[in-house]
PDB file of C-alpha atoms in Angstrom:
ATOM      1  CA  UNK A   1     168.010  54.124 183.373  1.00  0.00           C
ATOM      2  CA  UNK A   2     171.328  51.430 183.666  1.00  0.00           C
ATOM      3  CA  UNK A   3     169.669  48.743 181.449  1.00  0.00           C
ATOM      4  CA  UNK A   4     168.558  51.397 179.145  1.00  0.00           C
ATOM      5  CA  UNK A   5     172.038  52.799 179.053  1.00  0.00           C
ATOM      6  CA  UNK A   6     173.790  49.431 178.361  1.00  0.00           C
ATOM      7  CA  UNK A   7     171.841  49.179 175.761  1.00  0.00           C
ATOM      8  CA  UNK A   8     172.294  52.351 173.817  1.00  0.00           C
ATOM      9  CA  UNK A   9     176.163  51.365 174.579  1.00  0.00           C
ATOM     10  CA  UNK A  10     175.971  47.884 172.896  1.00  0.00           C
ATOM     11  CA  UNK A  11     174.117  49.627 169.891  1.00  0.00           C
ATOM     12  CA  UNK A  12     176.629  52.568 169.355  1.00  0.00           C
ATOM     13  CA  UNK A  13     179.181  49.822 170.053  1.00  0.00           C
ATOM     14  CA  UNK A  14     178.035  47.814 167.349  1.00  0.00           C
ATOM     15  CA  UNK A  15     177.549  50.492 164.730  1.00  0.00           C
ATOM     16  CA  UNK A  16     181.242  51.563 165.114  1.00  0.00           C
ATOM     17  CA  UNK A  17     182.112  48.158 164.564  1.00  0.00           C
ATOM     18  CA  UNK A  18     180.077  47.774 161.590  1.00  0.00           C
ATOM     19  CA  UNK A  19     181.680  51.154 160.494  1.00  0.00           C
ATOM     20  CA  UNK A  20     185.210  50.097 161.139  1.00  0.00           C
ATOM     21  CA  UNK A  21     184.339  46.946 159.024  1.00  0.00           C
ATOM     22  CA  UNK A  22     182.948  48.987 156.199  1.00  0.00           C
ATOM     23  CA  UNK A  23     186.342  51.389 156.005  1.00  0.00           C
ATOM     24  CA  UNK A  24     188.405  48.155 155.966  1.00  0.00           C
ATOM     25  CA  UNK A  25     186.722  46.394 153.318  1.00  0.00           C
ATOM     26  CA  UNK A  26     187.236  49.839 151.340  1.00  0.00           C
ATOM     27  CA  UNK A  27     190.489  50.036 151.891  1.00  0.00           C
ATOM     28  CA  UNK A  28     191.067  46.381 150.825  1.00  0.00           C
ATOM     29  CA  UNK A  29     191.043  43.688 148.449  1.00  0.00           C
ATOM     30  CA  UNK A  30     190.782  39.873 148.749  1.00  0.00           C
ATOM     31  CA  UNK A  31     194.086  38.467 148.457  1.00  0.00           C
ATOM     32  CA  UNK A  32     193.613  35.589 146.490  1.00  0.00           C
ATOM     33  CA  UNK A  33     191.451  32.581 144.955  1.00  0.00           C
ATOM     34  CA  UNK A  34     193.207  30.259 147.657  1.00  0.00           C
ATOM     35  CA  UNK A  35     192.636  33.189 150.539  1.00  0.00           C
ATOM     36  CA  UNK A  36     188.814  34.116 150.138  1.00  0.00           C
ATOM     37  CA  UNK A  37     188.932  35.004 153.868  1.00  0.00           C
ATOM     38  CA  UNK A  38     192.102  37.252 153.683  1.00  0.00           C
ATOM     39  CA  UNK A  39     192.232  40.617 152.393  1.00  0.00           C
ATOM     40  CA  UNK A  40     195.402  42.771 151.879  1.00  0.00           C
ATOM     41  CA  UNK A  41     194.940  46.549 152.436  1.00  0.00           C
ATOM     42  CA  UNK A  42     195.542  48.686 149.279  1.00  0.00           C
ATOM     43  CA  UNK A  43     197.365  52.243 148.835  1.00  0.00           C
ATOM     44  CA  UNK A  44     200.318  50.970 149.970  1.00  0.00           C
ATOM     45  CA  UNK A  45     199.552  50.146 153.694  1.00  0.00           C
ATOM     46  CA  UNK A  46     201.272  47.061 155.030  1.00  0.00           C
ATOM     47  CA  UNK A  47     198.212  45.466 156.443  1.00  0.00           C
ATOM     48  CA  UNK A  48     196.082  42.203 156.393  1.00  0.00           C
ATOM     49  CA  UNK A  49     192.526  41.841 157.361  1.00  0.00           C
ATOM     50  CA  UNK A  50     191.644  38.054 158.051  1.00  0.00           C
ATOM     51  CA  UNK A  51     187.685  37.072 158.699  1.00  0.00           C
ATOM     52  CA  UNK A  52     187.273  33.806 161.019  1.00  0.00           C
ATOM     53  CA  UNK A  53     183.964  32.557 161.088  1.00  0.00           C
ATOM     54  CA  UNK A  54     183.677  32.194 164.961  1.00  0.00           C
ATOM     55  CA  UNK A  55     184.346  33.985 167.878  1.00  0.00           C
ATOM     56  CA  UNK A  56     186.852  31.474 169.896  1.00  0.00           C
ATOM     57  CA  UNK A  57     189.822  30.321 168.755  1.00  0.00           C
ATOM     58  CA  UNK A  58     190.737  32.839 166.202  1.00  0.00           C
ATOM     59  CA  UNK A  59     193.857  34.178 164.316  1.00  0.00           C
ATOM     60  CA  UNK A  60     193.618  37.235 167.037  1.00  0.00           C
ATOM     61  CA  UNK A  61     193.791  35.001 169.839  1.00  0.00           C
ATOM     62  CA  UNK A  62     196.879  32.811 168.401  1.00  0.00           C
ATOM     63  CA  UNK A  63     198.576  36.130 167.014  1.00  0.00           C
ATOM     64  CA  UNK A  64     198.267  37.754 170.454  1.00  0.00           C
ATOM     65  CA  UNK A  65     199.701  34.655 172.545  1.00  0.00           C
ATOM     66  CA  UNK A  66     202.744  33.920 170.106  1.00  0.00           C
ATOM     67  CA  UNK A  67     203.278  37.672 169.784  1.00  0.00           C
ATOM     68  CA  UNK A  68     203.914  38.043 173.548  1.00  0.00           C
ATOM     69  CA  UNK A  69     205.874  34.794 174.314  1.00  0.00           C
ATOM     70  CA  UNK A  70     208.285  34.927 170.881  1.00  0.00           C
ATOM     71  CA  UNK A  71     208.574  38.430 170.028  1.00  0.00           C
ATOM     72  CA  UNK A  72     211.270  37.369 167.394  1.00  0.00           C
ATOM     73  CA  UNK A  73     209.062  34.820 165.580  1.00  0.00           C
ATOM     74  CA  UNK A  74     209.021  35.845 161.808  1.00  0.00           C
ATOM     75  CA  UNK A  75     204.944  36.029 161.674  1.00  0.00           C
ATOM     76  CA  UNK A  76     202.717  38.930 161.394  1.00  0.00           C
ATOM     77  CA  UNK A  77     201.630  41.361 164.606  1.00  0.00           C
ATOM     78  CA  UNK A  78     198.199  42.060 165.431  1.00  0.00           C
ATOM     79  CA  UNK A  79     197.343  45.195 165.076  1.00  0.00           C
ATOM     80  CA  UNK A  80     193.704  44.696 166.531  1.00  0.00           C
ATOM     81  CA  UNK A  81     190.376  42.881 166.062  1.00  0.00           C
ATOM     82  CA  UNK A  82     186.634  43.051 166.551  1.00  0.00           C
ATOM     83  CA  UNK A  83     183.686  40.650 166.785  1.00  0.00           C
ATOM     84  CA  UNK A  84     180.842  41.173 164.461  1.00  0.00           C
ATOM     85  CA  UNK A  85     177.765  39.122 163.439  1.00  0.00           C
ATOM     86  CA  UNK A  86     179.573  35.780 165.039  1.00  0.00           C
ATOM     87  CA  UNK A  87     182.831  36.649 163.377  1.00  0.00           C
ATOM     88  CA  UNK A  88     186.375  37.609 164.239  1.00  0.00           C
ATOM     89  CA  UNK A  89     188.112  40.487 162.114  1.00  0.00           C
ATOM     90  CA  UNK A  90     191.944  40.505 162.752  1.00  0.00           C
ATOM     91  CA  UNK A  91     193.965  43.270 161.371  1.00  0.00           C
ATOM     92  CA  UNK A  92     197.584  42.138 161.128  1.00  0.00           C
ATOM     93  CA  UNK A  93     200.892  43.257 159.718  1.00  0.00           C
ATOM     94  CA  UNK A  94     201.801  42.015 156.339  1.00  0.00           C
ATOM     95  CA  UNK A  95     204.938  40.139 155.768  1.00  0.00           C
ATOM     96  CA  UNK A  96     207.065  40.715 152.943  1.00  0.00           C
ATOM     97  CA  UNK A  97     208.052  38.050 150.479  1.00  0.00           C
ATOM     98  CA  UNK A  98     206.190  35.341 148.126  1.00  0.00           C
ATOM     99  CA  UNK A  99     204.821  32.272 148.985  1.00  0.00           C
ATOM    100  CA  UNK A 100     207.004  29.157 148.648  1.00  0.00           C
ATOM    101  CA  UNK A 101     204.340  27.378 146.555  1.00  0.00           C
ATOM    102  CA  UNK A 102     204.243  30.469 143.992  1.00  0.00           C
ATOM    103  CA  UNK A 103     208.174  30.394 143.553  1.00  0.00           C
ATOM    104  CA  UNK A 104     208.937  26.595 143.675  1.00  0.00           C
ATOM    105  CA  UNK A 105     209.790  26.253 140.437  1.00  0.00           C
ATOM    106  CA  UNK A 106     212.233  28.769 140.840  1.00  0.00           C
ATOM    107  CA  UNK A 107     213.623  27.257 143.715  1.00  0.00           C
ATOM    108  CA  UNK A 108     216.355  24.246 143.264  1.00  0.00           C
ATOM    109  CA  UNK A 109     216.062  20.981 145.434  1.00  0.00           C
ATOM    110  CA  UNK A 110     219.207  21.875 147.033  1.00  0.00           C
ATOM    111  CA  UNK A 111     218.174  25.221 147.937  1.00  0.00           C
ATOM    112  CA  UNK A 112     214.811  24.054 149.221  1.00  0.00           C
ATOM    113  CA  UNK A 113     217.043  21.434 151.632  1.00  0.00           C
ATOM    114  CA  UNK A 114     219.831  23.504 152.289  1.00  0.00           C
ATOM    115  CA  UNK A 115     217.948  26.760 152.479  1.00  0.00           C
ATOM    116  CA  UNK A 116     213.953  26.802 153.180  1.00  0.00           C
ATOM    117  CA  UNK A 117     213.468  24.081 155.113  1.00  0.00           C
ATOM    118  CA  UNK A 118     216.416  24.652 157.018  1.00  0.00           C
ATOM    119  CA  UNK A 119     214.891  27.692 158.100  1.00  0.00           C
ATOM    120  CA  UNK A 120     211.532  26.637 158.671  1.00  0.00           C
ATOM    121  CA  UNK A 121     213.228  23.653 161.234  1.00  0.00           C
ATOM    122  CA  UNK A 122     214.646  26.669 163.182  1.00  0.00           C
ATOM    123  CA  UNK A 123     211.428  28.326 163.393  1.00  0.00           C
ATOM    124  CA  UNK A 124     209.671  25.169 164.727  1.00  0.00           C
ATOM    125  CA  UNK A 125     211.940  24.696 167.515  1.00  0.00           C
ATOM    126  CA  UNK A 126     212.064  28.260 168.226  1.00  0.00           C
ATOM    127  CA  UNK A 127     207.738  27.517 168.596  1.00  0.00           C
ATOM    128  CA  UNK A 128     208.619  24.369 170.113  1.00  0.00           C
ATOM    129  CA  UNK A 129     210.716  25.918 173.206  1.00  0.00           C
ATOM    130  CA  UNK A 130     207.606  27.479 174.381  1.00  0.00           C
ATOM    131  CA  UNK A 131     206.331  25.989 177.785  1.00  0.00           C
ATOM    132  CA  UNK A 132     202.667  25.117 178.174  1.00  0.00           C
ATOM    133  CA  UNK A 133     201.573  27.038 181.033  1.00  0.00           C
ATOM    134  CA  UNK A 134     201.854  25.426 184.235  1.00  0.00           C
ATOM    135  CA  UNK A 135     197.583  25.943 184.577  1.00  0.00           C
ATOM    136  CA  UNK A 136     196.832  23.985 181.204  1.00  0.00           C
ATOM    137  CA  UNK A 137     199.849  21.288 181.505  1.00  0.00           C
ATOM    138  CA  UNK A 138     199.246  18.355 179.380  1.00  0.00           C
ATOM    139  CA  UNK A 139     196.129  19.291 177.772  1.00  0.00           C
ATOM    140  CA  UNK A 140     195.441  18.832 173.857  1.00  0.00           C
ATOM    141  CA  UNK A 141     193.972  20.495 171.208  1.00  0.00           C
ATOM    142  CA  UNK A 142     193.279  23.679 172.452  1.00  0.00           C
ATOM    143  CA  UNK A 143     193.835  27.152 171.380  1.00  0.00           C
ATOM    144  CA  UNK A 144     195.274  30.178 172.603  1.00  0.00           C
ATOM    145  CA  UNK A 145     191.588  31.337 173.871  1.00  0.00           C
ATOM    146  CA  UNK A 146     191.671  28.215 175.682  1.00  0.00           C
ATOM    147  CA  UNK A 147     188.812  26.868 173.441  1.00  0.00           C
ATOM    148  CA  UNK A 148     189.261  23.613 171.236  1.00  0.00           C
ATOM    149  CA  UNK A 149     190.466  23.398 167.648  1.00  0.00           C
ATOM    150  CA  UNK A 150     188.968  22.166 164.418  1.00  0.00           C
ATOM    151  CA  UNK A 151     188.716  18.676 164.969  1.00  0.00           C
ATOM    152  CA  UNK A 152     190.201  15.888 162.545  1.00  0.00           C
ATOM    153  CA  UNK A 153     186.774  13.548 162.569  1.00  0.00           C
ATOM    154  CA  UNK A 154     184.906  16.402 161.317  1.00  0.00           C
ATOM    155  CA  UNK A 155     187.216  17.358 158.622  1.00  0.00           C
ATOM    156  CA  UNK A 156     187.633  20.463 160.475  1.00  0.00           C
ATOM    157  CA  UNK A 157     184.461  21.826 160.524  1.00  0.00           C
ATOM    158  CA  UNK A 158     183.612  21.887 163.959  1.00  0.00           C
ATOM    159  CA  UNK A 159     185.816  22.215 166.992  1.00  0.00           C
ATOM    160  CA  UNK A 160     187.047  19.430 169.817  1.00  0.00           C
ATOM    161  CA  UNK A 161     188.821  19.784 172.735  1.00  0.00           C
ATOM    162  CA  UNK A 162     190.432  20.679 174.711  1.00  0.00           C
ATOM    163  CA  UNK A 163     191.013  17.174 176.135  1.00  0.00           C
ATOM    164  CA  UNK A 164     192.833  16.323 179.466  1.00  0.00           C
ATOM    165  CA  UNK A 165     195.339  14.052 177.885  1.00  0.00           C
ATOM    166  CA  UNK A 166     196.857  13.131 174.470  1.00  0.00           C
ATOM    167  CA  UNK A 167     195.225   9.697 174.857  1.00  0.00           C
ATOM    168  CA  UNK A 168     191.753  11.444 175.371  1.00  0.00           C
ATOM    169  CA  UNK A 169     192.209  13.359 172.378  1.00  0.00           C
ATOM    170  CA  UNK A 170     192.917  10.030 170.444  1.00  0.00           C
ATOM    171  CA  UNK A 171     189.973   8.450 172.312  1.00  0.00           C
ATOM    172  CA  UNK A 172     187.715  11.350 170.516  1.00  0.00           C
ATOM    173  CA  UNK A 173     189.090  10.142 167.176  1.00  0.00           C
ATOM    174  CA  UNK A 174     189.387   6.630 167.002  1.00  0.00           C
ATOM    175  CA  UNK A 175     187.043   3.527 166.245  1.00  0.00           C
ATOM    176  CA  UNK A 176     188.487   1.628 168.915  1.00  0.00           C
ATOM    177  CA  UNK A 177     188.804   3.099 172.728  1.00  0.00           C
ATOM    178  CA  UNK A 178     192.059   3.774 173.602  1.00  0.00           C
ATOM    179  CA  UNK A 179     192.101   1.267 176.380  1.00  0.00           C
ATOM    180  CA  UNK A 180     192.018  -1.639 174.040  1.00  0.00           C
ATOM    181  CA  UNK A 181     195.121  -0.328 172.232  1.00  0.00           C
ATOM    182  CA  UNK A 182     198.249  -2.314 172.700  1.00  0.00           C
ATOM    183  CA  UNK A 183     200.104  -0.725 175.631  1.00  0.00           C
ATOM    184  CA  UNK A 184     202.995   0.218 173.661  1.00  0.00           C
ATOM    185  CA  UNK A 185     201.339   2.338 171.690  1.00  0.00           C
ATOM    186  CA  UNK A 186     199.463   4.377 173.984  1.00  0.00           C
ATOM    187  CA  UNK A 187     202.700   4.624 176.089  1.00  0.00           C
ATOM    188  CA  UNK A 188     204.528   6.161 172.736  1.00  0.00           C
ATOM    189  CA  UNK A 189     201.895   8.455 172.192  1.00  0.00           C
ATOM    190  CA  UNK A 190     201.451   9.902 175.659  1.00  0.00           C
ATOM    191  CA  UNK A 191     204.899  10.278 176.103  1.00  0.00           C
ATOM    192  CA  UNK A 192     204.936  12.728 173.056  1.00  0.00           C
ATOM    193  CA  UNK A 193     205.609  16.310 174.409  1.00  0.00           C
ATOM    194  CA  UNK A 194     202.353  18.715 173.682  1.00  0.00           C
ATOM    195  CA  UNK A 195     203.953  21.753 171.921  1.00  0.00           C
ATOM    196  CA  UNK A 196     202.358  24.330 170.125  1.00  0.00           C
ATOM    197  CA  UNK A 197     201.827  23.294 166.445  1.00  0.00           C
ATOM    198  CA  UNK A 198     200.744  24.701 163.476  1.00  0.00           C
ATOM    199  CA  UNK A 199     198.410  22.863 161.531  1.00  0.00           C
ATOM    200  CA  UNK A 200     198.707  24.043 157.948  1.00  0.00           C
ATOM    201  CA  UNK A 201     202.259  24.117 157.531  1.00  0.00           C
ATOM    202  CA  UNK A 202     202.258  23.991 153.693  1.00  0.00           C
ATOM    203  CA  UNK A 203     204.098  25.758 151.229  1.00  0.00           C
ATOM    204  CA  UNK A 204     201.441  28.178 150.774  1.00  0.00           C
ATOM    205  CA  UNK A 205     201.689  29.743 154.280  1.00  0.00           C
ATOM    206  CA  UNK A 206     205.594  29.999 154.418  1.00  0.00           C
ATOM    207  CA  UNK A 207     206.794  33.073 152.742  1.00  0.00           C
ATOM    208  CA  UNK A 208     210.206  33.453 150.952  1.00  0.00           C
ATOM    209  CA  UNK A 209     212.372  36.306 149.259  1.00  0.00           C
ATOM    210  CA  UNK A 210     213.620  36.286 146.030  1.00  0.00           C
ATOM    211  CA  UNK A 211     216.528  34.311 146.965  1.00  0.00           C
ATOM    212  CA  UNK A 212     214.726  31.664 148.700  1.00  0.00           C
ATOM    213  CA  UNK A 213     215.336  32.678 152.464  1.00  0.00           C
ATOM    214  CA  UNK A 214     212.462  32.560 154.521  1.00  0.00           C
ATOM    215  CA  UNK A 215     210.802  35.833 155.509  1.00  0.00           C
ATOM    216  CA  UNK A 216     207.752  34.334 158.067  1.00  0.00           C
ATOM    217  CA  UNK A 217     204.857  32.171 158.316  1.00  0.00           C
ATOM    218  CA  UNK A 218     201.636  32.777 158.044  1.00  0.00           C
ATOM    219  CA  UNK A 219     197.757  31.397 158.803  1.00  0.00           C
ATOM    220  CA  UNK A 220     197.821  30.636 162.400  1.00  0.00           C
ATOM    221  CA  UNK A 221     194.023  30.644 162.780  1.00  0.00           C
ATOM    222  CA  UNK A 222     193.965  26.851 163.608  1.00  0.00           C
ATOM    223  CA  UNK A 223     197.206  26.576 165.488  1.00  0.00           C
ATOM    224  CA  UNK A 224     197.338  25.524 169.023  1.00  0.00           C
ATOM    225  CA  UNK A 225     198.472  22.973 171.918  1.00  0.00           C
ATOM    226  CA  UNK A 226     198.911  19.537 170.263  1.00  0.00           C
ATOM    227  CA  UNK A 227     200.989  16.534 170.458  1.00  0.00           C
ATOM    228  CA  UNK A 228     204.364  17.374 168.853  1.00  0.00           C
ATOM    229  CA  UNK A 229     204.273  14.208 166.091  1.00  0.00           C
ATOM    230  CA  UNK A 230     201.125  15.996 164.348  1.00  0.00           C
ATOM    231  CA  UNK A 231     203.554  18.951 163.344  1.00  0.00           C
ATOM    232  CA  UNK A 232     205.216  15.560 161.511  1.00  0.00           C
ATOM    233  CA  UNK A 233     201.833  14.216 160.117  1.00  0.00           C
ATOM    234  CA  UNK A 234     201.121  17.696 158.387  1.00  0.00           C
ATOM    235  CA  UNK A 235     204.624  18.180 156.756  1.00  0.00           C
ATOM    236  CA  UNK A 236     204.984  14.548 155.959  1.00  0.00           C
ATOM    237  CA  UNK A 237     201.501  13.996 154.164  1.00  0.00           C
ATOM    238  CA  UNK A 238     201.305  14.682 150.269  1.00  0.00           C
ATOM    239  CA  UNK A 239     199.192  17.171 149.522  1.00  0.00           C
ATOM    240  CA  UNK A 240     198.629  20.431 147.671  1.00  0.00           C
ATOM    241  CA  UNK A 241     201.658  22.732 149.093  1.00  0.00           C
ATOM    242  CA  UNK A 242     203.387  19.314 150.189  1.00  0.00           C
ATOM    243  CA  UNK A 243     204.840  18.021 147.532  1.00  0.00           C
ATOM    244  CA  UNK A 244     208.325  17.836 145.875  1.00  0.00           C
ATOM    245  CA  UNK A 245     211.439  17.966 147.539  1.00  0.00           C
ATOM    246  CA  UNK A 246     209.597  20.054 150.388  1.00  0.00           C
ATOM    247  CA  UNK A 247     207.948  16.685 151.416  1.00  0.00           C
ATOM    248  CA  UNK A 248     210.453  14.281 150.405  1.00  0.00           C
ATOM    249  CA  UNK A 249     213.262  16.356 152.949  1.00  0.00           C
ATOM    250  CA  UNK A 250     209.901  16.011 155.573  1.00  0.00           C
ATOM    251  CA  UNK A 251     209.647  12.224 155.471  1.00  0.00           C
ATOM    252  CA  UNK A 252     213.378  10.884 154.920  1.00  0.00           C
ATOM    253  CA  UNK A 253     215.433  13.768 155.420  1.00  0.00           C
ATOM    254  CA  UNK A 254     213.951  15.434 158.676  1.00  0.00           C
ATOM    255  CA  UNK A 255     214.397  12.922 161.902  1.00  0.00           C
ATOM    256  CA  UNK A 256     212.760  14.352 165.147  1.00  0.00           C
ATOM    257  CA  UNK A 257     213.756  13.478 168.914  1.00  0.00           C
ATOM    258  CA  UNK A 258     212.811   9.817 169.749  1.00  0.00           C
ATOM    259  CA  UNK A 259     209.829  10.196 171.871  1.00  0.00           C
ATOM    260  CA  UNK A 260     208.519  12.210 168.651  1.00  0.00           C
ATOM    261  CA  UNK A 261     209.562  10.000 165.853  1.00  0.00           C
ATOM    262  CA  UNK A 262     207.975   6.628 168.300  1.00  0.00           C
ATOM    263  CA  UNK A 263     204.848   8.588 169.003  1.00  0.00           C
ATOM    264  CA  UNK A 264     204.309   9.330 164.899  1.00  0.00           C
ATOM    265  CA  UNK A 265     204.904   5.793 164.342  1.00  0.00           C
ATOM    266  CA  UNK A 266     202.891   4.183 166.547  1.00  0.00           C
ATOM    267  CA  UNK A 267     199.920   6.890 165.573  1.00  0.00           C
ATOM    268  CA  UNK A 268     200.480   5.436 162.216  1.00  0.00           C
ATOM    269  CA  UNK A 269     199.225   1.733 163.382  1.00  0.00           C
ATOM    270  CA  UNK A 270     195.825   1.762 163.269  1.00  0.00           C
ATOM    271  CA  UNK A 271     195.118   4.960 165.621  1.00  0.00           C
ATOM    272  CA  UNK A 272     195.209   7.790 163.157  1.00  0.00           C
ATOM    273  CA  UNK A 273     192.327   7.186 160.573  1.00  0.00           C
ATOM    274  CA  UNK A 274     191.549  10.744 159.826  1.00  0.00           C
ATOM    275  CA  UNK A 275     193.879  13.162 158.124  1.00  0.00           C
ATOM    276  CA  UNK A 276     195.232  15.769 160.061  1.00  0.00           C
TER     277      UNK A 276
END
């Protein structure tokens, strides 16, 4: 009888989730061609629905954690989430503002440096002030759910980690074992702090108002505990959404602390062979 009731409950739960999904899709429209898994609610409802094609290391996991430890951070607030057909559907608040990428032509290089990147830097330092919990201290490539993150070696197609240390993480990416790497390189990498890193911090994920002030940062799905110098790689590598005055500032106008800059330089010395 208990087994039968459990089966009925599971079926009802699945039916309710599917009904909830149908209602959500009816109330939303795709955001744009660059964000095919993100849907904005219609009828003035200030919410967003995002689909994650996995059940761990999701946007919901990241927002739930960050909303709790840094509630003042200008990021979406998690409203709720549900799992259906090996996917997770996350409903979150919609932040005001325009994508920096869309407003780029209207923002001067000076305003980019004096306003936009300054405010993004302030947000980063708030994020980096979050201490890794003692029970997982030192672990790398770990999401808020305690699972791995999209691995650079698989071009982010599958999860890797968590790893017990930065060195073990690099071991999973290098063609040469880290034990064969010169000690000064491995030491520099190991000394860099483990912080919460936004792995897609590009202009399409930074929102600004009409005056160029930052209103928020979105797309936290693949964020997690990583060496801090990985954030520099993401900001300093020219690519779509990382160009012009934005990338020039991060390359030559921004300097992190000595440990992180040393780790960044060490990672470029034949160690990091896959783009982050």
